[in-house]
PDB file of C-alpha atoms in Angstrom:
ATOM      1  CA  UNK G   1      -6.062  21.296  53.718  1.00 48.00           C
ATOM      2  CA  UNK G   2      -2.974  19.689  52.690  1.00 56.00           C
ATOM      3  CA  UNK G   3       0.890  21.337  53.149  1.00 56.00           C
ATOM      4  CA  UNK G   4       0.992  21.797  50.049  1.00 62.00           C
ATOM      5  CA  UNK G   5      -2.426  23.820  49.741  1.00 74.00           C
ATOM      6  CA  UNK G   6      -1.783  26.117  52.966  1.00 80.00           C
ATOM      7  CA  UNK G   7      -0.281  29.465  52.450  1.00 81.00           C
ATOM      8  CA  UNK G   8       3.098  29.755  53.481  1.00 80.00           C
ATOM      9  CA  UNK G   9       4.112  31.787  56.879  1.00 88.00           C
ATOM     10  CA  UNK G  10       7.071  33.428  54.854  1.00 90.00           C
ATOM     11  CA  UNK G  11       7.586  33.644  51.003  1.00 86.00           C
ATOM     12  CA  UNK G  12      11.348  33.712  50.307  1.00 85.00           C
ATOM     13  CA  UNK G  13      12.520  35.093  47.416  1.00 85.00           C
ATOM     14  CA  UNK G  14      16.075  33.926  47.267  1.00 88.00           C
ATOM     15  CA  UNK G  15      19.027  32.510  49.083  1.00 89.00           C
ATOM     16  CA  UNK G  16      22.219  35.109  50.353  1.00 92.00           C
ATOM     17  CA  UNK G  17      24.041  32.271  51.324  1.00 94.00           C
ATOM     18  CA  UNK G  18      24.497  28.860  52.681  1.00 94.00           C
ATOM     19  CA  UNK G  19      26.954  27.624  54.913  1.00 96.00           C
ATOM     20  CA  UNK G  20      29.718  24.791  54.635  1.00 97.00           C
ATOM     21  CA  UNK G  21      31.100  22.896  57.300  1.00 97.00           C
ATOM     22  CA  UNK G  22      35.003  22.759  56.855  1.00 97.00           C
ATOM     23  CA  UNK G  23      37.465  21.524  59.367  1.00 97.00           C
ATOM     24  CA  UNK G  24      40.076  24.637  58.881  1.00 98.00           C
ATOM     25  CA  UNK G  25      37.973  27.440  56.531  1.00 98.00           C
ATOM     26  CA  UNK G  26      41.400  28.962  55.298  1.00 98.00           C
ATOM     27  CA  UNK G  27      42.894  26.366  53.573  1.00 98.00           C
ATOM     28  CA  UNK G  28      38.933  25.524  52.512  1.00 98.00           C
ATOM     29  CA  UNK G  29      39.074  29.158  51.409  1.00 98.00           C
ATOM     30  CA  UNK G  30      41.866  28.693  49.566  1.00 98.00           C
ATOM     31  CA  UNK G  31      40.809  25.288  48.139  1.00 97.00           C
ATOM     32  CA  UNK G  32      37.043  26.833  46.953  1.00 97.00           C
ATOM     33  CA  UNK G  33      39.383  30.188  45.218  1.00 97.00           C
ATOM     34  CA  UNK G  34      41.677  27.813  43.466  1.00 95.00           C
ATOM     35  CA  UNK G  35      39.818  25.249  42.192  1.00 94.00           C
ATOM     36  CA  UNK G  36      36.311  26.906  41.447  1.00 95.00           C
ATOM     37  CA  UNK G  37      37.847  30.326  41.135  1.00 95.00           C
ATOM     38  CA  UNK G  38      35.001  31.466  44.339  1.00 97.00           C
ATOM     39  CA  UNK G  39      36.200  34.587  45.444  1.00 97.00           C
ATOM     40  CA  UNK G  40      37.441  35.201  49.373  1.00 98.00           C
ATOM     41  CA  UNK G  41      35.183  38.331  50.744  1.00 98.00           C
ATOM     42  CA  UNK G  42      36.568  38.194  53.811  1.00 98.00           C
ATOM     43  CA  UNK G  43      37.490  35.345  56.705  1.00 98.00           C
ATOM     44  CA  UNK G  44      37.270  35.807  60.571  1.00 98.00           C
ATOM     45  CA  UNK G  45      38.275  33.674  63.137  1.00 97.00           C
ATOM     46  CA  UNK G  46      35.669  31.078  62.463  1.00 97.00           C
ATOM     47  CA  UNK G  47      33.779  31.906  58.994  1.00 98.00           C
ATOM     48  CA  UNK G  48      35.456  32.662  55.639  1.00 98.00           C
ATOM     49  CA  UNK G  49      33.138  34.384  53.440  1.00 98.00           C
ATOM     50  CA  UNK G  50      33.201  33.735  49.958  1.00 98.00           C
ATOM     51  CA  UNK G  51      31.496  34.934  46.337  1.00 97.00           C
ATOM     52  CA  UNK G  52      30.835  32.537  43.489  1.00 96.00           C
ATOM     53  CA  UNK G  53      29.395  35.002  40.193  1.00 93.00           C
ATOM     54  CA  UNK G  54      26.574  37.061  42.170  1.00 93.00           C
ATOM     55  CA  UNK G  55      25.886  34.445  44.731  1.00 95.00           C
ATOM     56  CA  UNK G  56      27.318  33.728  48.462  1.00 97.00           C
ATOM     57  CA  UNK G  57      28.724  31.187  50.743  1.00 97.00           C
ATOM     58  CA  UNK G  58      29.876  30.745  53.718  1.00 98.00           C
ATOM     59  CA  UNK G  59      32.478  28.076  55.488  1.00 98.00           C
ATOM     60  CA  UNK G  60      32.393  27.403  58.692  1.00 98.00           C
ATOM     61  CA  UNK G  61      35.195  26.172  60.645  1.00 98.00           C
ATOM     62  CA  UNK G  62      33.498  23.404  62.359  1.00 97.00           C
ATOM     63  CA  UNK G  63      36.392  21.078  64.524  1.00 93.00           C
ATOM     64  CA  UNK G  64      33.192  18.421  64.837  1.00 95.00           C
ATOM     65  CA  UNK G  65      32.682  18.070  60.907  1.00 94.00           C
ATOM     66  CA  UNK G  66      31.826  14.712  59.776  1.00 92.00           C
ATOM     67  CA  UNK G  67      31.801  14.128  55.769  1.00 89.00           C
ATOM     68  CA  UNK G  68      28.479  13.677  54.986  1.00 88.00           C
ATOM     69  CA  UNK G  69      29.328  11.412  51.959  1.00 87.00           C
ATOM     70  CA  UNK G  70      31.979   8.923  52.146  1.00 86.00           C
ATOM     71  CA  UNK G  71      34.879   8.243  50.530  1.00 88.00           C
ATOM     72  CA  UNK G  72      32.327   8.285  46.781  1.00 87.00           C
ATOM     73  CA  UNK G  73      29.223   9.518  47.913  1.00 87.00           C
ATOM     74  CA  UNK G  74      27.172  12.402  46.174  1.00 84.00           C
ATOM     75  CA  UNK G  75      24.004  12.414  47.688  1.00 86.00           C
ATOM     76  CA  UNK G  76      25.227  15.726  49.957  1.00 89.00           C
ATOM     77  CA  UNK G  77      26.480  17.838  47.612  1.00 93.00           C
ATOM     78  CA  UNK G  78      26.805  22.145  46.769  1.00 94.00           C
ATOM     79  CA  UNK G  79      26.175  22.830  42.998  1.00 93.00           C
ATOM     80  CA  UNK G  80      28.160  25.267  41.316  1.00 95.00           C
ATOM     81  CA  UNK G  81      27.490  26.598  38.036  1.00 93.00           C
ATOM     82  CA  UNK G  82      29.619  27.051  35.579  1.00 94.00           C
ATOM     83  CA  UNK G  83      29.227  28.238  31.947  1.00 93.00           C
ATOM     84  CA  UNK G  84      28.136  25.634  29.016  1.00 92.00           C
ATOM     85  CA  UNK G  85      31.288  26.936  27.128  1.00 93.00           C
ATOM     86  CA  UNK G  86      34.171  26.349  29.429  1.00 93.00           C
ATOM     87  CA  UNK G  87      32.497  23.110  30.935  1.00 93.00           C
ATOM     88  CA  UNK G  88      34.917  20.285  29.172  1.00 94.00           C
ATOM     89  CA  UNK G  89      37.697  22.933  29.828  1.00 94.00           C
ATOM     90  CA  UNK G  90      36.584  23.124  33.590  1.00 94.00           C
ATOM     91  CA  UNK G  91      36.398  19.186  33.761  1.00 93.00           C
ATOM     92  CA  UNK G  92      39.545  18.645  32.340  1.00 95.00           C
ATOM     93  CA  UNK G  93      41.428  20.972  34.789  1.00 93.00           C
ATOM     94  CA  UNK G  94      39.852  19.015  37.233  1.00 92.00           C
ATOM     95  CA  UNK G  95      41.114  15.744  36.342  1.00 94.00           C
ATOM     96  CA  UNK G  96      44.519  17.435  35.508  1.00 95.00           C
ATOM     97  CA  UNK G  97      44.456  18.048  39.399  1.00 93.00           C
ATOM     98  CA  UNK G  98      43.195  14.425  40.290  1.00 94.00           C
ATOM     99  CA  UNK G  99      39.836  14.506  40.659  1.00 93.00           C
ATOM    100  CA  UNK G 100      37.884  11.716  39.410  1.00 91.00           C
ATOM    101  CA  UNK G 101      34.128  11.843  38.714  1.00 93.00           C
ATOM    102  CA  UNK G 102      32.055  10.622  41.181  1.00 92.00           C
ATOM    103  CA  UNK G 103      28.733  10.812  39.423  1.00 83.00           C
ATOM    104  CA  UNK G 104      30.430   8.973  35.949  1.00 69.00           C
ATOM    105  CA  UNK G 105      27.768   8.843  32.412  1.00 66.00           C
ATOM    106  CA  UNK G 106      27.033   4.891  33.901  1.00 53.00           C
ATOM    107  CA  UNK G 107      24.743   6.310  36.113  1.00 57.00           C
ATOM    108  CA  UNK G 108      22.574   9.402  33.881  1.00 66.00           C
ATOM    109  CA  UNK G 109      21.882  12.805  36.531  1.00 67.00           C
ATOM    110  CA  UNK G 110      17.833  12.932  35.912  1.00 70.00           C
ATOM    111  CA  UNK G 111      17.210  16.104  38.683  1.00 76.00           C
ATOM    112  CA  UNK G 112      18.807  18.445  36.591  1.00 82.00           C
ATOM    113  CA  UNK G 113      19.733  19.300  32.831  1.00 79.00           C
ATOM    114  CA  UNK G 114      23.086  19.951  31.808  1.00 85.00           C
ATOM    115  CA  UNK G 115      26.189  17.892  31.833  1.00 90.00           C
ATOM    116  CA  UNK G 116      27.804  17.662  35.543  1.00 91.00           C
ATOM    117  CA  UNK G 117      31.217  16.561  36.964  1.00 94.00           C
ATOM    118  CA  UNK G 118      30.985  15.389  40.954  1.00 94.00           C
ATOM    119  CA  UNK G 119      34.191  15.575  43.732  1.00 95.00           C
ATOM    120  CA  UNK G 120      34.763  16.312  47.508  1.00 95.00           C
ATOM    121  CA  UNK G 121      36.346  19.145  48.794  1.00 95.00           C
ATOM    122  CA  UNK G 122      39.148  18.779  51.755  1.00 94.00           C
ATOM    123  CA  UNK G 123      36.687  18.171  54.218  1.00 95.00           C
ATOM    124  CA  UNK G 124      34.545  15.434  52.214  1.00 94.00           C
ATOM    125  CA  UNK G 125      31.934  17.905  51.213  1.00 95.00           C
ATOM    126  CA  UNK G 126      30.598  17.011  47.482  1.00 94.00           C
ATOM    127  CA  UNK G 127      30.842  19.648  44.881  1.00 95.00           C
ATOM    128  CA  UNK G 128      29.129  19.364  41.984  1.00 94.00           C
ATOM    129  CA  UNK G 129      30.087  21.363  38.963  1.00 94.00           C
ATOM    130  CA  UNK G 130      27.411  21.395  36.128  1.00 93.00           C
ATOM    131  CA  UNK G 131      26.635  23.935  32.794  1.00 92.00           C
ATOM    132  CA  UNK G 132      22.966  23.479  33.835  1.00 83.00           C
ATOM    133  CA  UNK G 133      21.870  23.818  29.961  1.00 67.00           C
ATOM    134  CA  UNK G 134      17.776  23.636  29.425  1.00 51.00           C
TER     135      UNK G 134
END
């Protein structure tokens, strides 16, 4: 039998949250509030924990972080959805603020549908914004 034939040991259903690795998670806090509008649920001394629509992350200040991506990279990214109608708005506050696309129309996403716009956070960490439209 093959992995992909064998029953699995545990069938989730969902994901509550996934956590970020951020050098200082306040100002990351901050960073994820003001530039995705993610809301701040609550920070500790180590965690901030944070709301984006009906879904959950957490960042974790981490004072070994490495950036998984380099200075362009994409490969390690979070995806954060936003909707189809306030996409070009979305991308254009973003490069009001600096940001430059990544993942530019040269090279065509082909995981996912939907148009998407690619940058790091403070730490390095890519964020990907996309209107997943199907």
């Amino acid at each position: 039998m093959s992995v992909t034939e064998q029953t699995p040991e545990v069938r989730a259903t969902g994901i509550l949250h996934f956590t970020i690795s951020v050098r200082d998670h306040e100002a990351s806090a901050r960073f994820y509030a003001d530039v995705l509008g993610c809301e701040i649920e609550r920070i500790s001394n180590h965690f901030a924990f944070m709301k984006a629509g009906g879904d959950f992350f957490v960042l974790y200040k981490n004072p070994d972080h490495v950036d998984p991506n380099g200075p362009t990279g994409t490969r390690f990214h979070h995806a954060f959805i936003v909707e189809p109608q306030v996409f070009d708005q979305a991308v254009a506050n973003m490069e009001a603020r600096g940001y430059v696309n990544l993942l530019p129309d040269t090279k065509k996403h082909t995981s996912f549908p939907g148009r998407h716009f690619y940058f790091h956070d403070l730490d390095g960490n890519g964020i990907e914004i996309t209107d997943v439209t199907v």
